[in-house]
Structures are given as structure tokens and as C-alpha cells.
mmCIF file of C-alpha atoms in Angstrom:
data_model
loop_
_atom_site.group_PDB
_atom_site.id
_atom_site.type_symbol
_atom_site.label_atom_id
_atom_site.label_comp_id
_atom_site.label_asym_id
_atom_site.label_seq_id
_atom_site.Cartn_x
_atom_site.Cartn_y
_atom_site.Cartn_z
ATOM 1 C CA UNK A 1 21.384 -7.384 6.704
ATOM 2 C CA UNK A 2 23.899 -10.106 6.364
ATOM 3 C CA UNK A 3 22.263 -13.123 4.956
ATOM 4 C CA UNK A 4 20.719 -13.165 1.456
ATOM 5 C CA UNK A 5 17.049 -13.902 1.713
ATOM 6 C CA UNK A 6 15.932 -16.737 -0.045
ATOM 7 C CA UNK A 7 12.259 -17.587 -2.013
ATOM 8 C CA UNK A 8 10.954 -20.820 -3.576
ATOM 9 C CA UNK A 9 7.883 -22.270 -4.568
ATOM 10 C CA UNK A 10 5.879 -25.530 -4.725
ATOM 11 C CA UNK A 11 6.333 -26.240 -8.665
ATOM 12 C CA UNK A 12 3.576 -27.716 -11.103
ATOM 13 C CA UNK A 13 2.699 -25.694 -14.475
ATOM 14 C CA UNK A 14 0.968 -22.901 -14.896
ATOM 15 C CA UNK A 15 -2.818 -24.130 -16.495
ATOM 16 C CA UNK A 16 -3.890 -22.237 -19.117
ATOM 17 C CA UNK A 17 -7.603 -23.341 -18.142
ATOM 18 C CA UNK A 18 -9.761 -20.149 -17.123
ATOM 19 C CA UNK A 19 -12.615 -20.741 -14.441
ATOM 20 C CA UNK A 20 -15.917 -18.864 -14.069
ATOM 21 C CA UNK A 21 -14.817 -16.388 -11.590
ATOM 22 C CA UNK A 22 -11.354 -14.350 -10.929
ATOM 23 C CA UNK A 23 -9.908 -16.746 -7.489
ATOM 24 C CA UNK A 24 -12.732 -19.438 -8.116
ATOM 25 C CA UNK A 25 -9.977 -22.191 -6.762
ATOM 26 C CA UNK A 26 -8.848 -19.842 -3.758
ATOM 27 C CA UNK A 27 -10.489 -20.612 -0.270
ATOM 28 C CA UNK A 28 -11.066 -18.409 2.636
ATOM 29 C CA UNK A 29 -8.354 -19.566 4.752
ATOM 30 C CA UNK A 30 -9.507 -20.114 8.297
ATOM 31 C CA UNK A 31 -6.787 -18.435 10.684
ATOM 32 C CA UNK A 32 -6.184 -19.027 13.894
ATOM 33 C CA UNK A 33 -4.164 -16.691 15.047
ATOM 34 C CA UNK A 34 -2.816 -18.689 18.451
ATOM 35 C CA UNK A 35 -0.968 -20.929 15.485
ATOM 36 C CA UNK A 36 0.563 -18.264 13.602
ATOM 37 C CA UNK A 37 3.479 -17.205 14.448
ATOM 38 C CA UNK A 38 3.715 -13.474 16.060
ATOM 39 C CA UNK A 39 5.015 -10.592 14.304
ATOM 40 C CA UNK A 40 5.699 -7.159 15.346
ATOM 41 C CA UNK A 41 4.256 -4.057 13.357
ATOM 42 C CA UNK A 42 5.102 -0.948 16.202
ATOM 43 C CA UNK A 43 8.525 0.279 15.602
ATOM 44 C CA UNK A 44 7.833 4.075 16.032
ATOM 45 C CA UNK A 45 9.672 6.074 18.407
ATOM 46 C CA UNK A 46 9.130 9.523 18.476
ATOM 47 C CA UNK A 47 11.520 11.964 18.139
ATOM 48 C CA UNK A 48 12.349 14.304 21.094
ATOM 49 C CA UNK A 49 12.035 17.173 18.701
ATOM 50 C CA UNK A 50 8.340 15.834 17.682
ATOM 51 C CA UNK A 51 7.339 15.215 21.479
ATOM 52 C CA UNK A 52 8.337 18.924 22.545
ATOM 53 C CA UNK A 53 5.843 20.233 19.785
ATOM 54 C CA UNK A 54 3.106 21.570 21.101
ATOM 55 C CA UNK A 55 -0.591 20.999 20.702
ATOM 56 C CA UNK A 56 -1.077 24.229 18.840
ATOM 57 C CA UNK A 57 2.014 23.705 16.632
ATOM 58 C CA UNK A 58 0.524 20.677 15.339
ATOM 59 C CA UNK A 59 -2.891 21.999 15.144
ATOM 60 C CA UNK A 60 -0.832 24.886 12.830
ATOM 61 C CA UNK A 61 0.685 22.392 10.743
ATOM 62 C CA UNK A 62 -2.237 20.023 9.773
ATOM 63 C CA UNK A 63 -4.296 23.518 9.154
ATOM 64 C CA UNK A 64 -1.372 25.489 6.501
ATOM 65 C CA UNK A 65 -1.033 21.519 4.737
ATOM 66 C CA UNK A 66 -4.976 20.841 5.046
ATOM 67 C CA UNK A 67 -4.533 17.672 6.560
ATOM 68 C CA UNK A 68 -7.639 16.228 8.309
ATOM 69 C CA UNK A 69 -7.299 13.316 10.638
ATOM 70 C CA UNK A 70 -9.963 11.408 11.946
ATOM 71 C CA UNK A 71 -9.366 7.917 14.306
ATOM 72 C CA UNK A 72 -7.710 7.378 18.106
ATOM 73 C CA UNK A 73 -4.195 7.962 19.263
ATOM 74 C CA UNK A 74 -3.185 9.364 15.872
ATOM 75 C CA UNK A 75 0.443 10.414 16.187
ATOM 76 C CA UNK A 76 1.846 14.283 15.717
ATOM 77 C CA UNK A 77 2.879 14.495 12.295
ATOM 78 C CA UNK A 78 6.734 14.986 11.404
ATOM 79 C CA UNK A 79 7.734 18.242 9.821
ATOM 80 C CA UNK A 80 11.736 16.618 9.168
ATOM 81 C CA UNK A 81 12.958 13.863 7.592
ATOM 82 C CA UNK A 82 14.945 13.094 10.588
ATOM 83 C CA UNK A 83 12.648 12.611 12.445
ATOM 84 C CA UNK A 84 10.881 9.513 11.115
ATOM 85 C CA UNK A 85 14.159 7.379 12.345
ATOM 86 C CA UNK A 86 14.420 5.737 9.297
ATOM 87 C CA UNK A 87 17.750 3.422 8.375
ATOM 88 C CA UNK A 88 20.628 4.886 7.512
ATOM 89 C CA UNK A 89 20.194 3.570 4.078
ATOM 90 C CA UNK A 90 16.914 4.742 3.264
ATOM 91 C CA UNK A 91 18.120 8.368 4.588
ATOM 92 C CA UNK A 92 21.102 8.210 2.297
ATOM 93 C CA UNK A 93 18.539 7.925 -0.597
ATOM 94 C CA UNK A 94 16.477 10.161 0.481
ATOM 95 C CA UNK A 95 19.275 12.380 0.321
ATOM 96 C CA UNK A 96 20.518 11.596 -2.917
ATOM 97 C CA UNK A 97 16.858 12.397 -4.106
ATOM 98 C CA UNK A 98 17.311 16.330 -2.662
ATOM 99 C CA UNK A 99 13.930 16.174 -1.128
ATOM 100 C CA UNK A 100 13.638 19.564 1.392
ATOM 101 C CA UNK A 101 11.065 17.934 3.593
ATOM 102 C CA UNK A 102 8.026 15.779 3.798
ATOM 103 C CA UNK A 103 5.150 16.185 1.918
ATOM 104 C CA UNK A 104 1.855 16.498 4.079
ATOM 105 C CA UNK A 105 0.707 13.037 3.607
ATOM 106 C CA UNK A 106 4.176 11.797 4.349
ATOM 107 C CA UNK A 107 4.525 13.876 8.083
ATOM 108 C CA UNK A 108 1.107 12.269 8.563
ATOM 109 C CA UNK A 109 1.047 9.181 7.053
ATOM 110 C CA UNK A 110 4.947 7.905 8.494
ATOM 111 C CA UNK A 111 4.454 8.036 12.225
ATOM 112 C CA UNK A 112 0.706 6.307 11.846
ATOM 113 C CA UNK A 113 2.489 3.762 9.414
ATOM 114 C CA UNK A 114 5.255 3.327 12.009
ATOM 115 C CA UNK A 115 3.002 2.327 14.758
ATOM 116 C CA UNK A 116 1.706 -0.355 13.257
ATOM 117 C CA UNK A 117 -1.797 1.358 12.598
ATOM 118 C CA UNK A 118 -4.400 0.670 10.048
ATOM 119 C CA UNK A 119 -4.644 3.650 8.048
ATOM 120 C CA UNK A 120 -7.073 5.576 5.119
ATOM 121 C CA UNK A 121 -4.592 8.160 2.673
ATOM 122 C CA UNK A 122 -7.325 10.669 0.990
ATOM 123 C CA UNK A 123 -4.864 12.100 -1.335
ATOM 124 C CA UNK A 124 -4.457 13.349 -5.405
ATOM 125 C CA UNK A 125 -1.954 11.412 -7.113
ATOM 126 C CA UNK A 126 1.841 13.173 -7.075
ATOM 127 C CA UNK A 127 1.222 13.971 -3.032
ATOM 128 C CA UNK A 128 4.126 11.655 -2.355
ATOM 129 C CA UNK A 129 1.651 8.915 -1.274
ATOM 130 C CA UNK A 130 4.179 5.760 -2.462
ATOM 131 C CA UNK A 131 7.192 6.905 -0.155
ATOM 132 C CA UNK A 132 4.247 7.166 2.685
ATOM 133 C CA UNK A 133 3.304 3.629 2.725
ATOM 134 C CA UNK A 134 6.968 2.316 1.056
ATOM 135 C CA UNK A 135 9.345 3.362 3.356
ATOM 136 C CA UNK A 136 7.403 2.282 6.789
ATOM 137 C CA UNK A 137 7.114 -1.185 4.527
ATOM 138 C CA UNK A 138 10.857 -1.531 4.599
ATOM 139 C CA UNK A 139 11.137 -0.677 8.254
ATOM 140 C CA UNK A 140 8.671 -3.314 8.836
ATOM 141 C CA UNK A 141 10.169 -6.059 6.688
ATOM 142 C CA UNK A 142 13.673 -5.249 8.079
ATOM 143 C CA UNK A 143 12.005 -6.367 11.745
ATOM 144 C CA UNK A 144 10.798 -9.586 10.325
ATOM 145 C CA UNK A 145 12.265 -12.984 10.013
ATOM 146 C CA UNK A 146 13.984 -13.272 6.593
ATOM 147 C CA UNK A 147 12.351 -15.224 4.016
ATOM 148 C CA UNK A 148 12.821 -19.074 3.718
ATOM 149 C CA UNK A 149 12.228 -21.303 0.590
ATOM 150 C CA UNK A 150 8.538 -21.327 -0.552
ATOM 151 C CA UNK A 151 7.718 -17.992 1.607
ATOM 152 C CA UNK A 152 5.556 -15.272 -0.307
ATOM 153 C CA UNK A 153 6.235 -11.604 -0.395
ATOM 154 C CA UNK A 154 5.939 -9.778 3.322
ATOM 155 C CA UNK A 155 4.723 -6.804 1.765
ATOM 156 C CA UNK A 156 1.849 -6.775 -0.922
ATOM 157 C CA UNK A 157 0.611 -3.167 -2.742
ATOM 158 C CA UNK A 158 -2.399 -3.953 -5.063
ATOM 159 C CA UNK A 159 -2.403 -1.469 -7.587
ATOM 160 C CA UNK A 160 -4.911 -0.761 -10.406
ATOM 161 C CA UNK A 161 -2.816 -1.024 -13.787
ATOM 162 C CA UNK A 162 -0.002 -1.834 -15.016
ATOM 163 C CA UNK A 163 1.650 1.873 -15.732
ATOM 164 C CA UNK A 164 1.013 2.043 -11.571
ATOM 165 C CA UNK A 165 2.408 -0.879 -10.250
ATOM 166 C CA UNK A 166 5.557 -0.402 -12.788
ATOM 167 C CA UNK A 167 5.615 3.099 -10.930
ATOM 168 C CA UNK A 168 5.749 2.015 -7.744
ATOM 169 C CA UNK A 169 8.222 -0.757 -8.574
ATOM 170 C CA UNK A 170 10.338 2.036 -9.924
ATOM 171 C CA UNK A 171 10.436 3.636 -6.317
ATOM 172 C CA UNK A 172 10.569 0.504 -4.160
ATOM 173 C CA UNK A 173 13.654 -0.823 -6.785
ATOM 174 C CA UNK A 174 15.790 2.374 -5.629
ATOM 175 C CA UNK A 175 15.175 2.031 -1.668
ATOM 176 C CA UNK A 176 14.943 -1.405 -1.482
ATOM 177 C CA UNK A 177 18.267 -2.242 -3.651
ATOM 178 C CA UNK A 178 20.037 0.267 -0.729
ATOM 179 C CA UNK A 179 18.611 -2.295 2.383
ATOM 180 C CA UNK A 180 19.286 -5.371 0.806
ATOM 181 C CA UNK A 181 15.964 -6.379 0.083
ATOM 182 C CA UNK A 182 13.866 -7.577 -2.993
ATOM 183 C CA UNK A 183 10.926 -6.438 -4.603
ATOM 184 C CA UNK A 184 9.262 -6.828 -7.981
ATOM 185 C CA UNK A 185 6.493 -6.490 -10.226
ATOM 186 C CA UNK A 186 3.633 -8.664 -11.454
ATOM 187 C CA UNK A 187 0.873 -8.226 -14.194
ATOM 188 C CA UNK A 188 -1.303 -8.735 -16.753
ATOM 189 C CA UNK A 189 -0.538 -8.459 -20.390
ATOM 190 C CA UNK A 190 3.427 -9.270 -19.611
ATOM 191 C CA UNK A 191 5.093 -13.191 -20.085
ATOM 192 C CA UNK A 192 4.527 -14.859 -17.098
ATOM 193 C CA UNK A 193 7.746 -16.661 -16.585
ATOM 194 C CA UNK A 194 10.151 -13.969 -15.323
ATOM 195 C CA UNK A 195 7.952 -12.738 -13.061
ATOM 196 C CA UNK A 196 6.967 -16.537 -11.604
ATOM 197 C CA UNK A 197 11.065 -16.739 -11.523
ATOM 198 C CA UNK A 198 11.145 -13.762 -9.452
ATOM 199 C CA UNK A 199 8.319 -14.665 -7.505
ATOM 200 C CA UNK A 200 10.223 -18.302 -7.040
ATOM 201 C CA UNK A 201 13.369 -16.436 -5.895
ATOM 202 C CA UNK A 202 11.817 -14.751 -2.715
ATOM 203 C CA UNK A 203 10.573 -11.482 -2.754
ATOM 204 C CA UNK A 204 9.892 -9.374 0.159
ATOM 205 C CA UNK A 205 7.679 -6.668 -1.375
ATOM 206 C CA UNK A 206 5.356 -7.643 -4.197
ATOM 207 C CA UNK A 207 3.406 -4.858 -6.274
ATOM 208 C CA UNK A 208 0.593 -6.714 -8.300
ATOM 209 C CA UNK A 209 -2.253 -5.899 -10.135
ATOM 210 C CA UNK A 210 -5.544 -8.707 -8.849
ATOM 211 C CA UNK A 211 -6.118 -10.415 -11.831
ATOM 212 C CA UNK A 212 -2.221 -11.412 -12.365
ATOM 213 C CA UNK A 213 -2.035 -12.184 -8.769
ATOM 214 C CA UNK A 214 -4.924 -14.575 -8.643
ATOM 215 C CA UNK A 215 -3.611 -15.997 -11.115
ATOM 216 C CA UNK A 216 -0.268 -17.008 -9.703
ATOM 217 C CA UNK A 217 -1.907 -17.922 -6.588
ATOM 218 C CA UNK A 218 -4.305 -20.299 -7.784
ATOM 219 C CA UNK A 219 -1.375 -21.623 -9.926
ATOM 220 C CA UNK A 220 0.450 -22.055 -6.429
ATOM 221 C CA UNK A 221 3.350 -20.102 -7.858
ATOM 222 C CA UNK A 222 3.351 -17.756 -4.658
ATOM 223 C CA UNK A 223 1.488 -17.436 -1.601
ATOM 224 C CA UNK A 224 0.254 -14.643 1.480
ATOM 225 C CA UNK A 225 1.625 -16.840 4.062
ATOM 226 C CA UNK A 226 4.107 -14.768 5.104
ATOM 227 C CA UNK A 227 1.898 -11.267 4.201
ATOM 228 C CA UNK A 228 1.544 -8.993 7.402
ATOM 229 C CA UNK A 229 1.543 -5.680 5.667
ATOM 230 C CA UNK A 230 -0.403 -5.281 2.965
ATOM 231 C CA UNK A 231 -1.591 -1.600 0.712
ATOM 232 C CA UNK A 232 -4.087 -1.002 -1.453
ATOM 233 C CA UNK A 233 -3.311 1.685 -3.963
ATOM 234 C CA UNK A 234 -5.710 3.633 -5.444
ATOM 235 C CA UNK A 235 -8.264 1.942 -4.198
ATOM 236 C CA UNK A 236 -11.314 4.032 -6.028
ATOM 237 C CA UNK A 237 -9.861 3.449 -9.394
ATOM 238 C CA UNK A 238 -9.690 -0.384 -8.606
ATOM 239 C CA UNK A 239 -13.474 -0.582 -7.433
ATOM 240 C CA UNK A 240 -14.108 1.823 -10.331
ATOM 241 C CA UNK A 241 -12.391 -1.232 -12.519
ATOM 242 C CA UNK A 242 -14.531 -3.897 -10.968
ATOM 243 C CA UNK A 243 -11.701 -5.427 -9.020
ATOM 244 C CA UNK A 244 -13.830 -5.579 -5.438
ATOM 245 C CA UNK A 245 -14.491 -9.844 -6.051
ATOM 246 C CA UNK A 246 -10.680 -10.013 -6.933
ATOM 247 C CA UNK A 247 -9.182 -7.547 -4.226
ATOM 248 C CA UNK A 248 -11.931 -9.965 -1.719
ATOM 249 C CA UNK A 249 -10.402 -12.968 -2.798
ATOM 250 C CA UNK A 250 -6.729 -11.814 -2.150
ATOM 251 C CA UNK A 251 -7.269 -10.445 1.314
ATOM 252 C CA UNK A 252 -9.205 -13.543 2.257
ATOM 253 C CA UNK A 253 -5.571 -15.060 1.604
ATOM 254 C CA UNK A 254 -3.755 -12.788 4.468
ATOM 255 C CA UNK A 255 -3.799 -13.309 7.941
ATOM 256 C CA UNK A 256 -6.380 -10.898 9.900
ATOM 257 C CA UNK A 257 -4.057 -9.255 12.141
ATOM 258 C CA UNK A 258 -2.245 -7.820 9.266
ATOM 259 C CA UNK A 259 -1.214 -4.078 8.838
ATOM 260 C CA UNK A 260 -3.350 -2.388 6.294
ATOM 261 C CA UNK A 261 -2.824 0.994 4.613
ATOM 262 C CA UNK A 262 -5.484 1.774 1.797
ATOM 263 C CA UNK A 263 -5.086 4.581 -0.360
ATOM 264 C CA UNK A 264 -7.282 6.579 -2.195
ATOM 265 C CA UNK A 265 -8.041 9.923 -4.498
ATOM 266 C CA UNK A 266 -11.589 10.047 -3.508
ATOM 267 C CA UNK A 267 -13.840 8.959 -0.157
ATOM 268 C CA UNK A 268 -17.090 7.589 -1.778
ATOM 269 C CA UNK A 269 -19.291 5.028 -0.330
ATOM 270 C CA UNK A 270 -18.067 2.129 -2.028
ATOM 271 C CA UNK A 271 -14.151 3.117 -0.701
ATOM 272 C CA UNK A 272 -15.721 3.345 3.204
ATOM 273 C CA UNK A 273 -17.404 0.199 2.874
ATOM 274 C CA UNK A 274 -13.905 -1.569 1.714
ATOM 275 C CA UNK A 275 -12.161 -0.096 4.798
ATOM 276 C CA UNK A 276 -14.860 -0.824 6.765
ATOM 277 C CA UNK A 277 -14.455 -4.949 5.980
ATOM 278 C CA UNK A 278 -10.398 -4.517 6.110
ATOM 279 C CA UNK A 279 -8.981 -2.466 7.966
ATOM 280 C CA UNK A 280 -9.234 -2.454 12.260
ATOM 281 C CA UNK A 281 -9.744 0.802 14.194
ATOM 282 C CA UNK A 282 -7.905 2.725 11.794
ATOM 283 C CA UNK A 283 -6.744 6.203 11.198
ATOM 284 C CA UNK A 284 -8.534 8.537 8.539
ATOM 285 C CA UNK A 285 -6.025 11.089 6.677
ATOM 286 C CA UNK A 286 -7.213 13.455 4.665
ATOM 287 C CA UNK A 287 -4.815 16.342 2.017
ATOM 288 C CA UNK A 288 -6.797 18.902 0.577
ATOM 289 C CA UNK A 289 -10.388 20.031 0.884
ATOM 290 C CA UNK A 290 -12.232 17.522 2.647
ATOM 291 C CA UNK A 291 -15.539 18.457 -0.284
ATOM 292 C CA UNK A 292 -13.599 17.258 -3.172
ATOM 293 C CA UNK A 293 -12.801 14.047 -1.584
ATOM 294 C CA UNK A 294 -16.747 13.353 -0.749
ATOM 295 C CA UNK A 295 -17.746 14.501 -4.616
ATOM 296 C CA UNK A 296 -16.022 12.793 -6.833
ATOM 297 C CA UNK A 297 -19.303 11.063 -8.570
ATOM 298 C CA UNK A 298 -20.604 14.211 -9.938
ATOM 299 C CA UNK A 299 -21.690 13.361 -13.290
ATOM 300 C CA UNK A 300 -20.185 16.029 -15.956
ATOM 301 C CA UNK A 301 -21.978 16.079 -19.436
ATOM 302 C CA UNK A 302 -20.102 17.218 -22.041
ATOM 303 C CA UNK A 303 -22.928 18.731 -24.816
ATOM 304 C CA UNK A 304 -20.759 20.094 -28.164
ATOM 305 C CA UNK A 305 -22.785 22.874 -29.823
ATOM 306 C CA UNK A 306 -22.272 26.053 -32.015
ATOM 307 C CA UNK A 307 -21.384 29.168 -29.892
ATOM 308 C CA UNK A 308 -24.808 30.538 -30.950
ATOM 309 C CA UNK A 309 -26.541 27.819 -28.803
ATOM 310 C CA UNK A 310 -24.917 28.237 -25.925
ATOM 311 C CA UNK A 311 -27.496 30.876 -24.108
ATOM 312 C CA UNK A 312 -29.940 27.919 -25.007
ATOM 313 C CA UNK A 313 -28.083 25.446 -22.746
#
């Protein structure tokens, strides 16, 4: 971890001018990926302990933790922290944090993060879902070539609000701070200028709302350049917000052969069609009953009325 990591950025002032559309002055960036530089996203090796288990032991765990998985080549989950081979640092927090074991979406979600896999997380909020995507992100940054001057973030989350993206900045503060890398925090409603400064500075994992984001990158304040793993949090509640144009515009900005893990509460049309345009050959997890996940747009009327109506509803 020796050398700090450094961050920069092109200058010029923010304009306070507002266009017609969210990313009106960002273009598709045409990639070709024989001129970008190569980047490696497989780093899992699995533990002895997780090769000797058995087809029916996983089978056993998925069913008692109602995990679903649907894709190819989706590795056996991990029932022990050990087993994910994480740093030394991030186990020593992990420690300090007394967590017994993973949660189901974490045994799943690691060793498919690990392998450099596109991924889908069907799960309710407070199933550990930030540590499932987080800590693979730090294992992936740590195999990348440090930041130089003017480089963007390596890993982006796109979150829906503020109170989210403040949450998950909480977490990735704590584990990043151990391996010597930086992270922060951008959006709306907040003074722009320490979070450009930050942004200026050289992050490696950026947690942004879209419209805030757009913002700075049509500003030229930061950039994707150096983006290669990239989450969408709560995805749902971000289409449910109207964010698709904005969340379009931002992945248009990263480099196709990206990692992408996209995480969601529900599974409804709108969410499939999103992974559909993003994400490459990727790996379905489901935690809980698959029905819930499917009706979430059930439309509940709420009808107040005296307790002597109530045979007439």
C-alpha cells in the first residue's frame, strides 16, 4: 500500500447555467477497447474448505437462507468469513465489527463479486447488501494501478438519495480508511466545493447520487476514465425516481468491459430491462421468496371509513 494515491482535475468553474436535459453536454464515448488499457477483475480463489463442500451441502445452504441463483458458473457460496480471502485489513474490521458469519447475500454475492462477474442482488434493505458489493470493490481497487493526477474514482455506487449514499459512505469510510484507500460522497442539496476538492484529490471509490454526478461531470470536475467497477444501488427506487435518462448518461461514460453489480429490493420489468442493457452474462441472486420480489407493483388503496362501513367495502 505504500504510496499515497494521488487525484486532480482539469480546472475551469463550475457554470451555474442549467441545460434542457440531466447530461445534455455528456457524449457517448466511443470505446475501443484494443486502446484501453487492460485491467483485471478475477481475483477469487476458492477456499479448500469451500471446494470440499459438496453439491448437496450447497444445495442445503441456498434452501435454509432462500437464496435463488440463476446464471452460468455461479460459484458455491461461503458459509465463513475466512473463506472469502479477504486482506488482512478488511478481516481485522470485520472483526472489530463482531459479525458471526455472512449474511446470505454476502456467502452468495462475495465469491460471484470476486470473479469478476456481472451480478443482480434481489434483496430487502438491512440484508447486508453494502459489505456484498464493498468489500469485493476494495479487493478490486487494491489490484489496480494507483490513481494519477486527473484520474476519476475506480469504483462508482449510484445510489438513490442522499440519506443512502451518506450510508454507504459511512461503511466504505471504516474499511477503506484500514487499506489505505479513499472514498467519498457526492450530492445534491450539499455545497459543492468540498466535495469537487475531494473529488480533485483522487478518490478511489465514489458514492453519488445522478443528478450531482452529472453535474460534476459535465463541469469536468471528475471523470469515469479510470471506472471498471461500477454498482447500482437500489436500483428500483432510482427508476421509481425517474433517474433511468441520468443513470443512461453515466454508464455511457464507463468503459463496456466494466464489472457491474446492480442491486435491487424488487425484480420488476423496468429493473430486467436495465440489466438487460448493462450488465454481460450475469448472475441472478435472489434472498427471500422469489413472489415478493416479482410483486412489488401491487397497487394498495387505502379507503378511511367508520367501522360500521366496513362489511360494505
Amino acid at each position: 500500500f505504500g504510496a499515497p494515491r494521488f487525484g486532480g482535475s482539469r480546472g475551469g468553474l463550475l457554470s451555474g447555467k442549467k441545460f434542457g436535459n440531466p447530461g445534455e453536454k455528456l457524449t457517448k464515448k466511443k470505446w475501443n477497447l484494443d486502446e484501453l488499457p487492460k485491467f483485471e477483475k478475477n481475483f477469487y480463489q476458492e477456499h479448500p474448505d469451500v471446494v470440499r463442500r459438496t453439491v448437496q451441502e450447497v444445495e442445503q445452504y441456498r434452501s435454509s437462507k432462500e437464496v435463488t441463483v440463476r446464471g452460468h458458473n455461479c460459484p458455491k457460496p461461503i458459509i465463513n468469513f475466512y473463506e472469502a480471502n479477504f486482506p488482512a485489513n478488511v478481516m481485522e474490521v470485520i472483526q472489530r465489527q463482531n459479525f458471526t458469519e455472512p449474511t446470505a447475500i454476502q456467502a452468495q454475492g462475495w465469491p460471484v463479486a470476486l470473479s469478476g462477474l456481472d451480478m443482480v442482488g434481489v434483496a430487502q434493505t438491512g440484508s447486508g447488501k453494502t459489505l456484498s458489493y464493498l468489500l469485493p470493490a476494495i479487493v478490486h481497487i487494491n489490484h489496480q494501478p494507483f490513481l494519477e493526477r486527473g484520474d476519476g474514482p475506480i469504483c462508482l455506487v449510484l445510489a438513490p438519495t442522499r440519506e443512502l449514499a451518506q450510508q454507504v459512505q459511512q461503511v466504505a469510510a471504516e474499511y477503506s480508511r484500514a487499506c489505505r484507500l479513499k472514498s467519498t460522497c457526492i450530492y445534491g442539496g450539499a455545497p459543492k466545493g468540498p466535495q469537487i476538492r475531494d473529488l480533485e484529490r483522487g478518490v478511489e471509490i465514489c458514492i453519488a447520487t445522478p443528478g450531482r454526478l452529472i453535474d460534476f461531470l459535465e463541469a469536468g470536475k471528475t471523470n469515469l476514465r479510470r471506472c471498471t467497477y461500477l454498482v447500482l444501488d437500489e436500483a428500483d427506487r432510482m427508476l421509481d425516481m425517474g433517474f433511468e435518462p441520468q443513470i443512461r448518461k453515466i454508464v455511457d461514460q464507463i468503459r463496456p468491459d466494466r464489472q457491474t453489480l446492480m442491486w435491487s429490493a424488487t425484480w420488476p420489468k423496468e429493473v430486467r430491462q436495465l440489466a438487460e442493457d448493462f450488465l454481460k452474462e450475469y448472475v441472478h441472486i435472489n434472498i427471500g421468496a422469489l413472489e415478493l420480489s416479482a410483486n412489488h407493483n401491487i397497487l394498495q388503496i387505502v379507503d378511511v371509513c367508520h367501522d360500521v362501513e366496513k362489511d360494505d367495502k
